[in-house]
Coordinates of C-alpha atoms in Angstrom, one line a residue:
X30 CA -25.8 -3.9 4.7
X31 CA -23.2 -4.9 2.2
X32 CA -19.9 -6.8 2.7
X33 CA -17.0 -6.4 0.3
X34 CA -14.2 -9.0 0.6
X35 CA -10.8 -8.2 -0.8
X36 CA -7.8 -10.5 -1.3
X37 CA -5.5 -8.5 1.0
X38 CA -5.8 -5.9 3.6
X39 CA -4.0 -3.5 1.3
X40 CA -6.8 -3.9 -1.3
X41 CA -9.4 -3.7 1.5
X42 CA -7.9 -0.3 2.5
X43 CA -7.9 1.0 -1.0
X44 CA -11.5 0.1 -1.5
X45 CA -12.7 1.5 1.8
X46 CA -10.7 4.7 1.5
X47 CA -11.9 5.3 -2.0
X48 CA -15.5 4.7 -1.0
X49 CA -15.1 7.1 1.9
X50 CA -13.7 9.7 -0.4
X51 CA -16.6 9.2 -2.8
X52 CA -19.1 9.8 -0.1
X53 CA -17.2 12.9 1.2
X54 CA -17.0 14.4 -2.3
X55 CA -20.7 13.7 -3.0
X56 CA -21.7 15.2 0.3
X57 CA -19.6 18.3 -0.3
X58 CA -21.2 18.7 -3.7
X59 CA -24.7 18.3 -2.3
X60 CA -24.5 20.4 0.9
X61 CA -21.2 22.3 0.8
X62 CA -19.7 20.7 3.9
X63 CA -19.2 17.2 5.4
X64 CA -18.9 15.9 8.9
X65 CA -16.9 12.7 9.4
X66 CA -15.8 10.3 12.1
X67 CA -12.4 8.6 11.8
X68 CA -11.4 5.4 13.5
X69 CA -7.8 4.6 14.7
X70 CA -5.8 1.5 15.4
X71 CA -3.8 -0.9 13.2
X72 CA -6.9 -2.0 11.3
X73 CA -7.3 1.5 9.9
X74 CA -3.8 2.0 8.5
X75 CA -4.6 1.0 4.9
X76 CA -7.9 2.8 4.8
X77 CA -6.5 6.1 6.0
X78 CA -3.5 5.7 3.7
X79 CA -5.9 5.6 0.8
X80 CA -8.1 8.4 2.1
X81 CA -5.3 10.9 2.4
X82 CA -4.2 10.5 -1.2
X83 CA -7.7 10.8 -2.7
X84 CA -8.0 13.8 -5.0
X85 CA -10.6 16.6 -5.3
X86 CA -11.7 16.7 -1.6
X87 CA -12.0 20.2 -0.2
X88 CA -10.8 19.4 3.3
X89 CA -11.4 23.0 4.4
X90 CA -15.1 22.2 4.4
X91 CA -14.7 19.0 6.4
X92 CA -15.2 18.6 10.2
X93 CA -13.7 15.6 11.9
X94 CA -14.5 13.7 15.0
X95 CA -13.0 10.4 16.3
X96 CA -14.3 7.5 18.2
X97 CA -12.3 7.2 21.5
X98 CA -9.3 8.0 23.6
X99 CA -7.7 6.6 26.7
X100 CA -8.1 8.4 30.0
X101 CA -4.9 9.9 31.5
X102 CA -2.7 8.8 28.6
X103 CA -0.5 11.7 27.4
X104 CA -0.9 12.8 23.9
X105 CA 2.9 12.1 23.4
X106 CA 2.4 8.4 24.1
X107 CA 2.6 6.2 21.0
X108 CA -0.8 4.7 21.8
X109 CA -2.6 8.1 21.9
X110 CA -5.3 8.3 19.3
X111 CA -4.9 12.0 19.2
X112 CA -1.3 11.5 18.3
X113 CA -2.3 8.8 15.7
X114 CA -4.7 11.2 13.9
X115 CA -2.4 14.1 14.1
X116 CA 0.4 12.2 12.5
X117 CA -1.5 9.9 10.1
X118 CA -4.2 12.3 9.0
X119 CA -4.2 15.9 10.1
X120 CA -0.6 16.6 9.2
X121 CA -1.0 14.9 5.8
X122 CA -4.2 16.5 4.4
X123 CA -4.8 20.3 4.0
X124 CA -6.2 22.0 7.0
X125 CA -9.8 20.9 7.9
X126 CA -12.6 23.2 8.8
X127 CA -12.4 21.8 12.3
X128 CA -11.3 18.7 14.2
X129 CA -12.5 17.6 17.6
X130 CA -9.9 15.4 19.2
X131 CA -10.9 13.7 22.5
X132 CA -8.8 14.9 25.4
X133 CA -8.7 12.3 28.2
X134 CA -6.3 14.2 30.4
X135 CA -8.3 17.0 31.7
X136 CA -11.8 17.5 33.3
X137 CA -13.6 14.5 31.9
X138 CA -17.2 15.7 32.6
X139 CA -16.4 19.0 30.8
X140 CA -14.9 17.2 27.9
X141 CA -18.0 15.0 27.6
X142 CA -20.3 18.0 27.6
X143 CA -18.1 19.9 25.0
X144 CA -17.9 16.9 22.6
X145 CA -21.6 16.2 23.0
X146 CA -22.4 19.8 22.1
X147 CA -20.1 19.8 19.1
X148 CA -21.3 16.5 17.6
X149 CA -24.9 17.4 18.1
X150 CA -24.3 20.6 16.1
X151 CA -22.5 18.5 13.3
X152 CA -24.7 15.6 12.2
X153 CA -22.3 12.9 10.8
X154 CA -22.3 12.2 7.1
X155 CA -19.9 9.3 7.1
X156 CA -18.3 7.3 10.0
X157 CA -15.2 5.2 9.4
X158 CA -15.2 2.5 12.1
X159 CA -13.6 -0.9 12.9
X160 CA -14.4 -3.6 15.3
X161 CA -12.3 -5.2 18.0
X162 CA -11.3 -8.7 18.6
X163 CA -13.9 -8.8 21.3
X164 CA -16.5 -7.3 18.9
X165 CA -16.4 -3.9 20.4
X166 CA -17.5 -0.8 18.4
X167 CA -15.4 2.1 19.4
X168 CA -14.4 1.3 23.0
X169 CA -17.9 -0.1 23.8
X170 CA -16.8 -3.5 25.1
X171 CA -19.4 -6.2 25.7
X172 CA -21.9 -6.0 27.1
X173 CA -22.2 -2.6 25.4
X174 CA -24.7 0.1 26.4
X175 CA -27.2 0.2 23.5
X176 CA -29.5 2.5 25.4
X177 CA -27.7 5.6 26.4
X178 CA -28.4 8.7 24.4
X179 CA -25.2 10.4 25.6
X180 CA -23.0 11.0 22.5
X181 CA -19.8 10.2 24.6
X182 CA -19.3 8.3 27.8
X183 CA -16.6 7.0 30.1
X184 CA -16.1 3.2 29.7
X185 CA -14.2 0.5 31.5
X186 CA -12.0 -1.5 29.1
X187 CA -12.2 -5.3 29.5
X188 CA -9.2 -7.5 29.6
X189 CA -9.6 -8.9 26.0
X190 CA -9.7 -5.3 24.7
X191 CA -6.6 -4.4 26.7
X192 CA -4.8 -7.5 25.6
X193 CA -5.5 -6.6 22.0
X194 CA -4.0 -3.1 22.4
X195 CA -0.9 -4.8 23.9
X196 CA -0.8 -7.4 21.2
X197 CA -0.8 -4.7 18.5
X198 CA 2.3 -3.3 20.0
X199 CA 1.0 0.0 21.4
X200 CA 2.0 -1.0 25.0
X201 CA 4.8 -3.1 26.5
X202 CA 2.7 -4.9 29.0
X203 CA -0.9 -5.4 30.0
X204 CA -0.3 -3.3 33.1
X205 CA 0.5 -0.3 30.9
X206 CA -2.8 -0.4 29.1
X207 CA -5.3 2.1 30.7
X208 CA -8.3 0.8 32.4
X209 CA -10.7 3.5 31.2
X210 CA -11.4 5.5 28.1
X211 CA -13.8 8.1 26.6
X212 CA -15.8 6.5 23.9
X213 CA -18.4 7.6 21.4
X214 CA -21.6 5.8 22.3
X215 CA -23.2 3.1 20.1
X216 CA -26.3 5.2 19.5
X217 CA -24.2 8.2 18.4
X218 CA -22.3 6.1 15.9
X219 CA -25.6 4.7 14.6
X220 CA -26.8 8.3 13.8
X221 CA -24.2 8.5 11.0
X222 CA -25.8 8.7 7.5
X223 CA -23.2 6.3 6.1
X224 CA -21.0 3.8 8.0
X225 CA -17.9 2.2 6.6
X226 CA -16.5 -0.6 8.7
X227 CA -12.9 -1.7 7.8
X228 CA -11.8 -5.0 9.4
X229 CA -8.7 -6.8 8.2
X230 CA -6.8 -9.8 9.6
X231 CA -7.6 -13.4 10.7
X232 CA -7.6 -12.4 14.4
X233 CA -10.8 -10.5 13.8
X234 CA -12.6 -13.4 12.0
X235 CA -14.6 -14.6 15.1
X236 CA -15.7 -11.0 15.8
X237 CA -16.7 -10.5 12.2
X238 CA -18.8 -13.7 12.2
X239 CA -20.4 -12.7 15.5
X240 CA -21.2 -9.3 14.3
X241 CA -22.6 -10.3 10.9
X242 CA -24.2 -13.7 11.5
X243 CA -25.4 -13.7 15.1
X244 CA -28.5 -12.0 16.3
X245 CA -28.1 -8.3 17.3
X246 CA -26.9 -8.3 20.9
X247 CA -24.9 -6.1 23.2
X248 CA -22.8 -9.2 23.8
X249 CA -21.6 -8.6 20.3
X250 CA -21.5 -4.8 20.2
X251 CA -20.8 -4.4 16.4
X252 CA -23.8 -6.6 15.6
X253 CA -25.8 -3.4 16.0
X254 CA -24.5 -2.4 12.6
X255 CA -26.9 -4.9 11.1
X256 CA -29.7 -2.4 11.9
X257 CA -28.1 0.5 10.1
X258 CA -29.7 1.7 6.9
X259 CA -26.4 2.3 5.0
X260 CA -23.4 0.3 6.4
X261 CA -20.7 -1.3 4.3
X262 CA -18.2 -3.8 5.7
X263 CA -14.8 -4.0 4.0
X264 CA -13.1 -7.3 4.9
X265 CA -10.1 -9.3 3.6
X266 CA -10.0 -13.0 3.0
X267 CA -8.7 -13.7 6.5
X268 CA -11.2 -11.6 8.4
X269 CA -14.0 -13.1 6.3
X270 CA -12.8 -16.7 6.6
X271 CA -15.5 -17.8 9.0
X272 CA -18.5 -16.3 7.3
X273 CA -21.1 -18.7 5.8
X274 CA -24.3 -16.8 5.1
X275 CA -23.7 -13.1 4.8
X276 CA -24.5 -11.3 1.5
X277 CA -21.2 -10.3 -0.2
X278 CA -20.2 -8.0 -3.0
X279 CA -17.2 -9.0 -5.2
X280 CA -14.3 -6.6 -4.7
X281 CA -14.2 -6.0 -8.5
X282 CA -17.9 -5.1 -8.6
X283 CA -19.1 -1.5 -8.5
X284 CA -19.0 -0.1 -5.0
X285 CA -22.4 0.6 -3.4
X286 CA -23.9 4.0 -4.0

């Protein structure tokens, strides 16, 4: 696992987005198609901004999944992750081969089965993820389920997670934040060939330290990334401010291959 620390979150996003694009291009050249996972939320703004302007990606050969979606939240709501991806990604790049957006408004069991079938048929080449202030990976809040083999599951959102969503401005009050969501499972995320984890901002510093310097534990869900064969963390100075022992790569150095 590598950690790349940038001066600012803008530089973080440029590095992470460029690295993701490099992997997608290399994957397309090698096998003719690419399957990707995209994360959402404020932490991903800069990374996605860079990814969508990258050149020489044949998006018509790319299939996209995403990590999570609230249950019973309309797609028109500002906090909808389907809306987020439609506006910030799908409407900006050329048409993809396919995109599988999580629908939390219909028959949930049927949605879980459908998504499981699709992602099983599309092994993931690169996953772009973030981590929450509580250390969650996707919406797998602590103590996260590290054991389920289900690709997607229904999860209860803990109060720290819900307070983060409110604090980021997606909701006007805590009571407006849904209590449940559909989330990609930890094991499914870990099946990705490459993982890029973008985590800016000082408010994530404790979670970053817990994830990178504590022992792997479902009390710190993102700590599981320590066990992945090809995971790169992209941090800024603020989110990395509490790290003491983790291996780092200078932001000016060559990105990992």
